Short mmCIF file of C-alpha atoms and ligand atoms in Angstrom, two decimals:
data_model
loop_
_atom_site.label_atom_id
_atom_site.label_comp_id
_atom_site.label_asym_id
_atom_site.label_seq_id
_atom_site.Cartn_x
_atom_site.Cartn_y
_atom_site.Cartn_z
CA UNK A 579 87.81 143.10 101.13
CA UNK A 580 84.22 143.27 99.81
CA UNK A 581 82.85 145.89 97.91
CA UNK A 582 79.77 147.83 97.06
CA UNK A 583 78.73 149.55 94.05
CA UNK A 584 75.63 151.61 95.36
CA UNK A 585 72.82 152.89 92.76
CA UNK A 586 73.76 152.93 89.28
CA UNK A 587 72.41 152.15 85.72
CA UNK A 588 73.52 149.12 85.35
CA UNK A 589 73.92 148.46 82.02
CA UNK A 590 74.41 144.62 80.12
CA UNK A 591 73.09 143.33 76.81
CA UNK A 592 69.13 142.99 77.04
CA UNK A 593 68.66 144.83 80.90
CA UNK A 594 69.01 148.12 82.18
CA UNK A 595 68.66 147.79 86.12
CA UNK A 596 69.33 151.14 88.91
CA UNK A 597 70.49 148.55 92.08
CA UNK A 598 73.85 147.92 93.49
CA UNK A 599 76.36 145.36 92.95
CA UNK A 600 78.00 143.36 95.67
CA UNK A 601 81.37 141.92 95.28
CA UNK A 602 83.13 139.42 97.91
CA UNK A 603 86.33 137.52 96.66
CA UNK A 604 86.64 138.94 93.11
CA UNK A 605 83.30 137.66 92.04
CA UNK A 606 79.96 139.39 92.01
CA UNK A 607 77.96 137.61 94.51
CA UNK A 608 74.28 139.55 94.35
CA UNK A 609 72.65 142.37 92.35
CA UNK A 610 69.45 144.10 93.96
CA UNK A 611 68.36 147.54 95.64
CA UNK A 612 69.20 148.45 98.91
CA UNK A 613 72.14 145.72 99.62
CA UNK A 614 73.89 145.82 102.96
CA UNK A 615 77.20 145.40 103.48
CA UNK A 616 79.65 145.01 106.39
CA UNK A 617 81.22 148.06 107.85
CA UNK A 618 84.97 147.19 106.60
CA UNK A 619 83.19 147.44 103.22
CA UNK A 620 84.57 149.26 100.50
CA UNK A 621 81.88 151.77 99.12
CA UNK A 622 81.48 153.11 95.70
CA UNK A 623 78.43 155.50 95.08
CA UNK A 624 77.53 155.39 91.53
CA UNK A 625 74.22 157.50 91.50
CA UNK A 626 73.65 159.44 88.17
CA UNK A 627 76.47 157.27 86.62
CA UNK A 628 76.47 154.43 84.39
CA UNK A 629 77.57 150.98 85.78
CA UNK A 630 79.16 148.82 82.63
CA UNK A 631 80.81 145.47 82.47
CA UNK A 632 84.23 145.45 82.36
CA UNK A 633 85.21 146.22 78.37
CA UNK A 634 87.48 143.83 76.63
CA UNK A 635 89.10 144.67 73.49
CA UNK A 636 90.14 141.69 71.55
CA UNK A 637 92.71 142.45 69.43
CA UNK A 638 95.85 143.94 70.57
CA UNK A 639 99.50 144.07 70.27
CA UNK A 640 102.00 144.68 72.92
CA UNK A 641 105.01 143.06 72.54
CA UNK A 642 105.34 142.96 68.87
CA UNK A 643 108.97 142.56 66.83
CA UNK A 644 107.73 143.75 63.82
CA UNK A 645 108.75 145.76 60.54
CA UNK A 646 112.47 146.56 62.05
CA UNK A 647 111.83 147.53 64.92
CA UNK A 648 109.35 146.78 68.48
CA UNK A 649 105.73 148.19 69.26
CA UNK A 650 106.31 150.43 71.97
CA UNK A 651 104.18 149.37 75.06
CA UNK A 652 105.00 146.81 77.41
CA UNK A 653 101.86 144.96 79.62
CA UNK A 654 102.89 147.58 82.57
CA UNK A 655 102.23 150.33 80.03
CA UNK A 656 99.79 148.84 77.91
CA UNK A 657 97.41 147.76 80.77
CA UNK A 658 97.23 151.11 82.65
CA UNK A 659 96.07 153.06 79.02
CA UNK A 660 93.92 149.98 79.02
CA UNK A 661 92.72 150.53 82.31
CA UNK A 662 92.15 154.30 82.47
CA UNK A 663 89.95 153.54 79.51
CA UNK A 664 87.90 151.12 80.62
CA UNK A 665 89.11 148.38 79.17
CA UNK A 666 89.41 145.10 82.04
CA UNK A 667 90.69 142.69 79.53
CA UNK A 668 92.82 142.32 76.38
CA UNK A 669 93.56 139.44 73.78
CA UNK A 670 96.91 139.91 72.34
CA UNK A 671 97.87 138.77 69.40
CA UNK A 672 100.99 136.56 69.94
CA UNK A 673 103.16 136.77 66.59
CA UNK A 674 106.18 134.72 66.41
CA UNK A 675 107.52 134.98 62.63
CA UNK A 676 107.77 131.90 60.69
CA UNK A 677 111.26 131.52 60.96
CA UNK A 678 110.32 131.07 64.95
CA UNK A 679 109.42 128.11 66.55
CA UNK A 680 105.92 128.46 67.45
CA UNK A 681 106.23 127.33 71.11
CA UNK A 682 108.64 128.91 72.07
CA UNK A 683 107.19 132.48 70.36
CA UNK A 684 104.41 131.30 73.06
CA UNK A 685 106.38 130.89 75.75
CA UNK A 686 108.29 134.34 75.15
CA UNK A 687 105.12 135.97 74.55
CA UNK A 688 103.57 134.82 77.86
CA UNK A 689 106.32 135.82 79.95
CA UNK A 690 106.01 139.64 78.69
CA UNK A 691 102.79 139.63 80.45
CA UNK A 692 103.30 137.35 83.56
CA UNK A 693 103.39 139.57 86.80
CA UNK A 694 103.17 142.34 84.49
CA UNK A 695 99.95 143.71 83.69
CA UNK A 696 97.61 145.41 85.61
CA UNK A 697 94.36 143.89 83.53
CA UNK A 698 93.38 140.60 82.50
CA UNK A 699 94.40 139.44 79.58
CA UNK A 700 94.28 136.65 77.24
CA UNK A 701 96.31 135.53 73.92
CA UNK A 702 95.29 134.41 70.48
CA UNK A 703 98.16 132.14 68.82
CA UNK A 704 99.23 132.96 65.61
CA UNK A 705 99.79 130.11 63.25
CA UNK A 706 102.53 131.36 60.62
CA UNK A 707 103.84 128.59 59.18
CA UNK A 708 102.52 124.92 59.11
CA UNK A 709 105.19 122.57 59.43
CA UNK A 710 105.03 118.90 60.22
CA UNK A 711 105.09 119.96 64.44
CA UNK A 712 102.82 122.56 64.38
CA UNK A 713 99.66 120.02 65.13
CA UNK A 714 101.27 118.79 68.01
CA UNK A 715 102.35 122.42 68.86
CA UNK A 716 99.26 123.87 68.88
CA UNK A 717 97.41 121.05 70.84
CA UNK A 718 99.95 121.82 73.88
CA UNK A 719 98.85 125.72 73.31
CA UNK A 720 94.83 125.11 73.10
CA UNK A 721 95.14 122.68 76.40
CA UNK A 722 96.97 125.79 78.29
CA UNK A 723 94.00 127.92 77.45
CA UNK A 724 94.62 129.46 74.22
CA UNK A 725 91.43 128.64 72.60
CA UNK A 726 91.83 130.84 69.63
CA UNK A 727 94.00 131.23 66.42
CA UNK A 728 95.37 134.16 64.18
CA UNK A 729 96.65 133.86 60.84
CA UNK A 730 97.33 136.31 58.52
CA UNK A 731 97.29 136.69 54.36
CA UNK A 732 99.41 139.74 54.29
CA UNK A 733 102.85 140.44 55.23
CA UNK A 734 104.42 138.01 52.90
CA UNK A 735 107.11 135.68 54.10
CA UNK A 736 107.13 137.00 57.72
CA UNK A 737 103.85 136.61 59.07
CA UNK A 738 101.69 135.98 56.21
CA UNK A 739 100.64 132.30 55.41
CA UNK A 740 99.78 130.66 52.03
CA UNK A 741 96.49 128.77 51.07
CA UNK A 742 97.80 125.43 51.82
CA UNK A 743 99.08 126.65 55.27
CA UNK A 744 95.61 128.45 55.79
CA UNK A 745 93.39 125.11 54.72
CA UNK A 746 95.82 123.12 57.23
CA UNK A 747 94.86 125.84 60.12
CA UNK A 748 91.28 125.82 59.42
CA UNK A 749 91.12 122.03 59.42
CA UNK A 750 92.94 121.79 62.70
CA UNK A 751 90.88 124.71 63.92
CA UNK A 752 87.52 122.94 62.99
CA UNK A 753 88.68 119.67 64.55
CA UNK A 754 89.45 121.08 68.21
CA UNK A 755 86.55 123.50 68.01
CA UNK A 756 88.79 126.99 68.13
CA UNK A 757 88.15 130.17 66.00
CA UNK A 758 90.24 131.26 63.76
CA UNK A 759 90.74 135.15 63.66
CA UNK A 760 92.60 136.59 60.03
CA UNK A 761 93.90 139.63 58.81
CA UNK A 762 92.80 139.25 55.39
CA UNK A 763 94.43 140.97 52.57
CA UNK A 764 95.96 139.59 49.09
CA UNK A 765 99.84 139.30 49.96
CA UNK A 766 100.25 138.95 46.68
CA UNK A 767 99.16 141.62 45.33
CA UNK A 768 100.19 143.76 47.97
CA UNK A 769 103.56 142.61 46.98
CA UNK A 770 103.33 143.59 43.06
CA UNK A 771 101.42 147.29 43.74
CA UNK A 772 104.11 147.92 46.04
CA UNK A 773 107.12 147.66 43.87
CA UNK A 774 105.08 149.14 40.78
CA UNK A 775 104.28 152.56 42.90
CA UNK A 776 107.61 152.80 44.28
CA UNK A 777 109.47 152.43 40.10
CA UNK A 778 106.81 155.34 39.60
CA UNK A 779 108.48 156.94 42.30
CA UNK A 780 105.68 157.15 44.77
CA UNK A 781 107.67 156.63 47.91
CA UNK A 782 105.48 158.57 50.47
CA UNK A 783 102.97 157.25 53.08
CA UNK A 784 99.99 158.91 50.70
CA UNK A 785 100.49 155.30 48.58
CA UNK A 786 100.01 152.77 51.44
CA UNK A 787 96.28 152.36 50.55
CA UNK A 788 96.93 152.57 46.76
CA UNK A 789 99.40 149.68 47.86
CA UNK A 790 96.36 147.73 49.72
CA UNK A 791 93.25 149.12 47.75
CA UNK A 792 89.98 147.79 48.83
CA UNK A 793 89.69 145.32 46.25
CA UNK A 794 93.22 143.63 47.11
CA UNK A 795 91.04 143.31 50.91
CA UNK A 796 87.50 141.87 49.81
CA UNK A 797 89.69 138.85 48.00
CA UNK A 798 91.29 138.74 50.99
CA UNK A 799 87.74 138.33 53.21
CA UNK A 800 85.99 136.44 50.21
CA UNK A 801 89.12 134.00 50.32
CA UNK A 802 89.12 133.08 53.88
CA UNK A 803 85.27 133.04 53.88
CA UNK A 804 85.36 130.31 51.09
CA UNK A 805 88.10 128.32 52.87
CA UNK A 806 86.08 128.62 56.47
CA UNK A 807 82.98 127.44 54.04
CA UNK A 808 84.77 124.52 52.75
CA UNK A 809 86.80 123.04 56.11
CA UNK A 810 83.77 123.81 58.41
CA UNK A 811 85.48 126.12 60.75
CA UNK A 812 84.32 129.41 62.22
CA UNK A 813 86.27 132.44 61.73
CA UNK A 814 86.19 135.76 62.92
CA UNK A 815 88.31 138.46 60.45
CA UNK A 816 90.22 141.17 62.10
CA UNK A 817 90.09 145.10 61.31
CA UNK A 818 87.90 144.84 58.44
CA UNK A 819 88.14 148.54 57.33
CA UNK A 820 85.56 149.11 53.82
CA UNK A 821 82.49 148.24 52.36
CA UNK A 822 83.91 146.31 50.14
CA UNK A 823 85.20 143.94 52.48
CA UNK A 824 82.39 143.73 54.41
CA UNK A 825 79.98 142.53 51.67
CA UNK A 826 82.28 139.73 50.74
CA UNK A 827 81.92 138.22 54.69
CA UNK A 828 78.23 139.45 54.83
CA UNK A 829 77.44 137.54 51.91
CA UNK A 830 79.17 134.27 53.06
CA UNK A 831 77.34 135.36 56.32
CA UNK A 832 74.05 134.55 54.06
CA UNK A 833 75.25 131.21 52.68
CA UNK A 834 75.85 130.11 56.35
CA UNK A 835 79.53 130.34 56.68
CA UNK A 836 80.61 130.71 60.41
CA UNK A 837 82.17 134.01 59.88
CA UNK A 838 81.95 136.85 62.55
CA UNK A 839 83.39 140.77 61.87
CA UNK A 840 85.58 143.02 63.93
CA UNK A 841 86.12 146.50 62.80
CA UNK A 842 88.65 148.94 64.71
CA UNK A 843 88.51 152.04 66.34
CA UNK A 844 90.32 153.74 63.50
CA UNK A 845 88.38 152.60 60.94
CA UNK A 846 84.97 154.23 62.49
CA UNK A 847 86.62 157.07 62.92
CA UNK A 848 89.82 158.34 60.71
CA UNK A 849 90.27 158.34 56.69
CA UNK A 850 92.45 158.33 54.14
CA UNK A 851 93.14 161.70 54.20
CA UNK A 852 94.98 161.48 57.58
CA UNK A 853 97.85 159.20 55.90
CA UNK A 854 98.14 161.60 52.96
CA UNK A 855 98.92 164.23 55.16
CA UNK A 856 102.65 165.10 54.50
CA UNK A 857 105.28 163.53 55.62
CA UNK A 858 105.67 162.04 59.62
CA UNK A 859 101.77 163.30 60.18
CA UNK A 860 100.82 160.90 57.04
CA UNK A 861 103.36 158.33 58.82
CA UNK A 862 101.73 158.14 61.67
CA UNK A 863 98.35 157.49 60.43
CA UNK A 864 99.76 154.12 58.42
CA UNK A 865 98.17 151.01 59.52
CA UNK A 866 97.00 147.88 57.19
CA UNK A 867 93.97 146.99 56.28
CA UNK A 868 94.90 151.07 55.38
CA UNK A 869 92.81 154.04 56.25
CA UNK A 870 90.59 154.39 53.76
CA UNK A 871 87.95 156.64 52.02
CA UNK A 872 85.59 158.44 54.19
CA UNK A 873 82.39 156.87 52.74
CA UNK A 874 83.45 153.29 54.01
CA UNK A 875 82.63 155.03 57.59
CA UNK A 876 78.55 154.70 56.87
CA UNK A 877 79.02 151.14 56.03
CA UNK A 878 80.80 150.50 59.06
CA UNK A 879 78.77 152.30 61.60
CA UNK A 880 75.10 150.81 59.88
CA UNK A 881 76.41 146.99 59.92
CA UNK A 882 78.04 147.74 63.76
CA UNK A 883 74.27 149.00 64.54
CA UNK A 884 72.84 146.02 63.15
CA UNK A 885 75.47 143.76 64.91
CA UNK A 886 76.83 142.32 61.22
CA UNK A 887 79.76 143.57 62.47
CA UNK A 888 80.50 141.66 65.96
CA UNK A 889 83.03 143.73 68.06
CA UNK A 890 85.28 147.02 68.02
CA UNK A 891 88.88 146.47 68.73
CA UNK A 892 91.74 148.30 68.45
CA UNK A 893 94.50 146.88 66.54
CA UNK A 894 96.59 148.63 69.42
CA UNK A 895 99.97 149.05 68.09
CA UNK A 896 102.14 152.16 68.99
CA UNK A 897 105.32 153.10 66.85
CA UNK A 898 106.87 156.44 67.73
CA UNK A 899 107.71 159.40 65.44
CA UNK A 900 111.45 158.10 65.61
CA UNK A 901 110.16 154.60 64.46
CA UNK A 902 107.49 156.07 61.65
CA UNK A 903 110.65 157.65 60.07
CA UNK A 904 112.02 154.32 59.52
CA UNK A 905 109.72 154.46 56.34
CA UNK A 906 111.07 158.33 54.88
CA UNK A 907 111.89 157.08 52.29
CA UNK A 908 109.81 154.50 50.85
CA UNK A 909 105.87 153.85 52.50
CA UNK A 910 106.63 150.05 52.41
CA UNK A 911 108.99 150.44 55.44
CA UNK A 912 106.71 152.64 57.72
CA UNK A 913 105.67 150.33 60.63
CA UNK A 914 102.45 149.60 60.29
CA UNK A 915 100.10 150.43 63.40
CA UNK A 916 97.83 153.01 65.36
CA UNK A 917 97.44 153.31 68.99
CA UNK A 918 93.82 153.20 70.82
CA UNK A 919 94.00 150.97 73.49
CA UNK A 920 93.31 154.30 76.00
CA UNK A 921 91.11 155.76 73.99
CA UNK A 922 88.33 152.85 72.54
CA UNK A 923 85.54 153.07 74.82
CA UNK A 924 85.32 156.64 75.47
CA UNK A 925 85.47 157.19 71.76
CA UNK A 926 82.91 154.55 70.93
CA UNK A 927 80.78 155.86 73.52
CA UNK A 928 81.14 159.57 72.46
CA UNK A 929 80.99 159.21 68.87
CA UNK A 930 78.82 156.11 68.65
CA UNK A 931 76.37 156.61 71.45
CA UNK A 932 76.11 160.17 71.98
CA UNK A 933 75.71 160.70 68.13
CA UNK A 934 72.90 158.34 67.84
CA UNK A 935 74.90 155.88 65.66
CA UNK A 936 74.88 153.24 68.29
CA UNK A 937 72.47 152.23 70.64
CA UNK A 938 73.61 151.42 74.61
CA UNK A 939 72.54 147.74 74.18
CA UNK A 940 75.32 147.55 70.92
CA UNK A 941 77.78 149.25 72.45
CA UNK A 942 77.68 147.36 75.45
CA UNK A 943 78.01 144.20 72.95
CA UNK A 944 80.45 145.28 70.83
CA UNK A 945 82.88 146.65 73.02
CA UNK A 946 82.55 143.51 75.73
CA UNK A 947 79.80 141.05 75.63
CA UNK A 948 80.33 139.71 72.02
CA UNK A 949 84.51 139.34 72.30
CA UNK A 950 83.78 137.32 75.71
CA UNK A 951 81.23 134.97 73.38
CA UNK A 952 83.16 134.47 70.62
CA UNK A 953 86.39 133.90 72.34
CA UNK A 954 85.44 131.44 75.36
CA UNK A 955 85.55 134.19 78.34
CA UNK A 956 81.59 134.54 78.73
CA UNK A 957 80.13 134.80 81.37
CA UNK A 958 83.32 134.67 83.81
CA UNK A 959 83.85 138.41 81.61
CA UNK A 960 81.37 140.17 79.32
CA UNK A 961 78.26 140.73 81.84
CA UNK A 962 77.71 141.78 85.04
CA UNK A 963 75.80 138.61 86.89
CA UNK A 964 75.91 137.02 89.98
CA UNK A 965 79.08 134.56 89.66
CA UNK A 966 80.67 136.91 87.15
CA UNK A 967 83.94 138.83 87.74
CA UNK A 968 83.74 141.65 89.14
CA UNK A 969 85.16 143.22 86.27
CA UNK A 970 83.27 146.58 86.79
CA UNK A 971 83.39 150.01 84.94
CA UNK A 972 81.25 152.85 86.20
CA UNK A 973 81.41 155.71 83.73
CA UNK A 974 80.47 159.15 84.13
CA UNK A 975 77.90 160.38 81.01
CA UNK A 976 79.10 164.01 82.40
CA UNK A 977 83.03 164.30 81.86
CA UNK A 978 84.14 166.09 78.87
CA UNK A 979 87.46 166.40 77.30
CA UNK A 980 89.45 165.90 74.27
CA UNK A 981 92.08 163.21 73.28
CA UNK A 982 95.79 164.59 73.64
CA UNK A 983 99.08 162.60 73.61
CA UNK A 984 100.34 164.94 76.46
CA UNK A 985 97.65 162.98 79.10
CA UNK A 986 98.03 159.36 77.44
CA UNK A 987 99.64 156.69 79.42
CA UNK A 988 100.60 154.63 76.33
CA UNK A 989 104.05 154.28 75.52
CA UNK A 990 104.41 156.78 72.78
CA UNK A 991 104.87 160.51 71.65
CA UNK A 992 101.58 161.07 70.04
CA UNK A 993 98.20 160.01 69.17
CA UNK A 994 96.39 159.74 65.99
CA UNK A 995 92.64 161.17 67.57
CA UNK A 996 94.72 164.15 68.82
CA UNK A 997 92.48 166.62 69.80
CA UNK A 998 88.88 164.49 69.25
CA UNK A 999 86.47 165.21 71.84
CA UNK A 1000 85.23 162.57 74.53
CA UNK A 1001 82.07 162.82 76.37
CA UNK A 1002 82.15 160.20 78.80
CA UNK A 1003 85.13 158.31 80.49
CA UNK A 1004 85.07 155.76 83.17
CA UNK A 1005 85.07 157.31 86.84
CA UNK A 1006 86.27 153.61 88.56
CA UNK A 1007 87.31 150.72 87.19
CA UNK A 1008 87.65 147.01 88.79
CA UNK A 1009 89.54 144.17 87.92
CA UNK A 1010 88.39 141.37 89.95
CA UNK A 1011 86.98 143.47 92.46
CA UNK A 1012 89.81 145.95 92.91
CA UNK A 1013 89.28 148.99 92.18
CA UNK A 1014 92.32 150.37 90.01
CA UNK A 1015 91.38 153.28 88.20
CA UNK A 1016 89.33 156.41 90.09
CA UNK A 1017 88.88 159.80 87.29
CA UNK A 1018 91.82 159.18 84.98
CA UNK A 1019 93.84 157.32 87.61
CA UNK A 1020 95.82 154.35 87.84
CA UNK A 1021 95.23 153.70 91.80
CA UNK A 1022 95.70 150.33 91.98
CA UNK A 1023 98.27 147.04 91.91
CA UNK A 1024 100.38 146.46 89.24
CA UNK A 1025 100.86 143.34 88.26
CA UNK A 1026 97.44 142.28 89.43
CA UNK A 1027 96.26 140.76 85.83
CA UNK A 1028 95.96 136.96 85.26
CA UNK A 1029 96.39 135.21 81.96
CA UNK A 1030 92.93 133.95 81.15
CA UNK A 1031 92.83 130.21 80.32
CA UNK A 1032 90.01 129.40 78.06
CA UNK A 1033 88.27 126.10 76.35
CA UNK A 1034 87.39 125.35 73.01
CA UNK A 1035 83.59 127.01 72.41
CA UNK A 1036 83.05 126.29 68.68
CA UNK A 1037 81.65 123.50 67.54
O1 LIG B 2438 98.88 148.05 60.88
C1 LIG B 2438 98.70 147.14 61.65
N1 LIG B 2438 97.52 146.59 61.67
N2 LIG B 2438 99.69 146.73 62.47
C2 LIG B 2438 99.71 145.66 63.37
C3 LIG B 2438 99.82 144.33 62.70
C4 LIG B 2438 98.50 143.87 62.16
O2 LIG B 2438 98.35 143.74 60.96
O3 LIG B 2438 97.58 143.66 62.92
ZN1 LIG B 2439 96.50 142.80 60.98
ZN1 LIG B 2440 96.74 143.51 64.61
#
């Protein structure tokens, strides 16, 4: 069935239009004023309301074995808190461990999602081991449409790679023209600070950042800058939380390393002090990179305004109280991770936007338009143009409310911006020209979201 959105702001990098949007077999076939459409027509009237494209958070985790135990959302789950938030498309981060074979991890991490979730979505392959069939492996993965890599420096002999493993990625990376996304942190080191806080006896969740301080983070960013610098391949780091950090890629930014910045919701918006609060509240609040001190949160909003940093993601990852007490005893076994997949846009919007730390243009960008660049999806996703999918948010500038676990439709018992306020949240959302959210309501087809195939965009 077609469908017209009637007189909005339409909002995309570089234009804001008032017009309608017309939308025949998933794609948007014309933008103008005044459109007609035929009577069996679904109409959406979006006057006085914002019309964005479809947001697209680029770095999530949904099925995730991980520190003991699983993340908590599954794609049914995880796409609907997607959804309600305006969020049309996700890039999960597919982790088999290196004691997995990397194909199959693929395999099993595609059929999680198949049939499953109610958004696009799209997967970035993690490379955690390089072994003499991991070429080959990863040739068959970038010619099914995963055009993008993940490898990271921390989390030592489960995830974590070493140099040699990391120069062997980069060169593969740089030879079929993928990106390369990293968590970057010293393993090392994290290793070492970790078992001299816990002979001090500092076994509570206050020492995960003393465990990851920002210094053990810019090696990590300086490190995979210089090896991106030296094997020609572009790389894009993940959750880059502090200054510190950030001046270590912005300065092999300036030497004309292909290096591109994502920051996460948590980050912008939470410190230090939340994971010092004691016990399970602390737990809850432990992610790596770790919350950090408040000041980092300038640094991070001025380079995200400037567009030094590229995109906001979330890091999605939900462990439950139950699961957070897996670490009572000693930090090192809280599993690491925050929720925000729900929550991103509305909190970008409010506290970026509305605050005057972010311009509409940026946040347009950072939350959608630069992800579908950098990762091979633009301009199927990322814009709203004639040919594009009709991946469609309109968001009401009016609504006002607060985060609370009690309305979330993530898969877990609380959420670390309880009680934050929003002012803003999506009043319909399409995926492919259906609508399936309407005012904080899944309304629409499970299952509908397609694995996004994509090519090879860096050369
Ligand atoms: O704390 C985090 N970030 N958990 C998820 C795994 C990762 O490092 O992205
Ligand atoms: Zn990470
Ligand atoms: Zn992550």
């Amino acid at each position: 069935m077609a469908l017209l959105i009637r007189n909005g702001e339409i909002v995309t990098v570089g234009a804001r239009v008032h017009g309608d949007i017309y939308v025949e077999n998933e794609t948007i076939t014309q933008i103008g004023k005044n459109l007609e459409a035929p009577p069996d027509a679904e109409i959406i009237d979006a006057t006085g309301k914002l019309v964005f494209p479809g947001f697209i958070d680029p770095h999530v985790h949904i099925y995730l074995p991980f520190m003991a135990t699983f993340a908590k959302d599954t794609h049914e789950t995880g796409s609907i808190a997607a959804l309600i938030g305006g969020t049309t498309t996700y890039i999960e981060m597919c982790c088999p461990n290196r004691n997995d074979d990397a194909l199959e991890g693929y395999q099993l991490w595609k059929s999680k999602a198949e049939g499953k979730s109610a958004c696009d979505y799209a997967f970035h392959m993690s490379v955690t081991k390089f072994v003499k069939e991991t070429e080959s492996q990863l040739r068959q993965i970038v010619a099914d449409g995963t055009a993008s890599f993940k490898i990271f420096l921390a989390y030592k002999n489960f995830f974590g790679v070493d140099d040699g493993e990391m120069y062997q990625t980069l060169e593969l990376a740089k030879r079929l023209r993928v990106i390369v996304t990293a968590h970057c942190e010293n393993a090392e080191l994290v290793a070492r600070l970790q078992q001299k806080l816990l002979v001090e006896g500092k076994t509570g969740p206050e020492w995960h950042e003393p465990s990851r301080p920002e210094s053990v983070e810019a090696e990590g960013t300086g490190r995979f800058a210089t090896f991106l610098e030296n094997t020609g391949a572009t790389g894009y780091v993940v959750h880059l939380s502090c200054e510190k950090a950030l001046r270590a890629a912005l300065d092999a930014k300036s030497r004309g390393v292909k290096i591109h910045v994502e920051s996460v919701l948590p980050h912008l918006l939470l410190d230090k002090s939340y994971a010092e609060r004691p016990g399970v509240e602390g737990m809850k609040h432990v992610m790596s990179p770790p919350l950090r001190a408040k000041h980092n949160q300038a640094a991070l909003w001025n380079a995200l305004a400037a567009g030094s940093i590229d995109t906001i993601g979330t890091d999605h990852c939900p462990f439950d109280t139950e699961q957070k007490l897996l670490g009572k005893d000693s930090f090192v076994n809280i599993p690491n991770g925050i929720p925000g997949i729900e929550e991103r846009v509305n909190l970008l919007y409010t506290h970026g936007v509305k605050r005057g730390r972010l311009d509409l243009d940026r946040f347009v960008d950072a939350a959608s338009t630069r992800a579908a660049k950098l990762f091979g999806l633009f301009p199927r996703k990322g814009t709203i143009a004639v040919g594009s999918d009709a991946d469609l948010v309109v968001y009401d500038t009016n609504y006002r409310g607060v985060v609370s676990a009690k309305a979330q439709h993530t898969n877990n018992d609380y959420n670390g911006f309880e009680g934050m306020p929003i002012e803003g949240r999506p009043s319909v959302v399409t995926v492919r020209g259906k609508v399936q959210v309407r005012d904080g309501k899944f309304v629409g087809e499970r299952g509908r979201g397609k694995m996004l195939k994509r090519e090879p965009t860096h050369f």
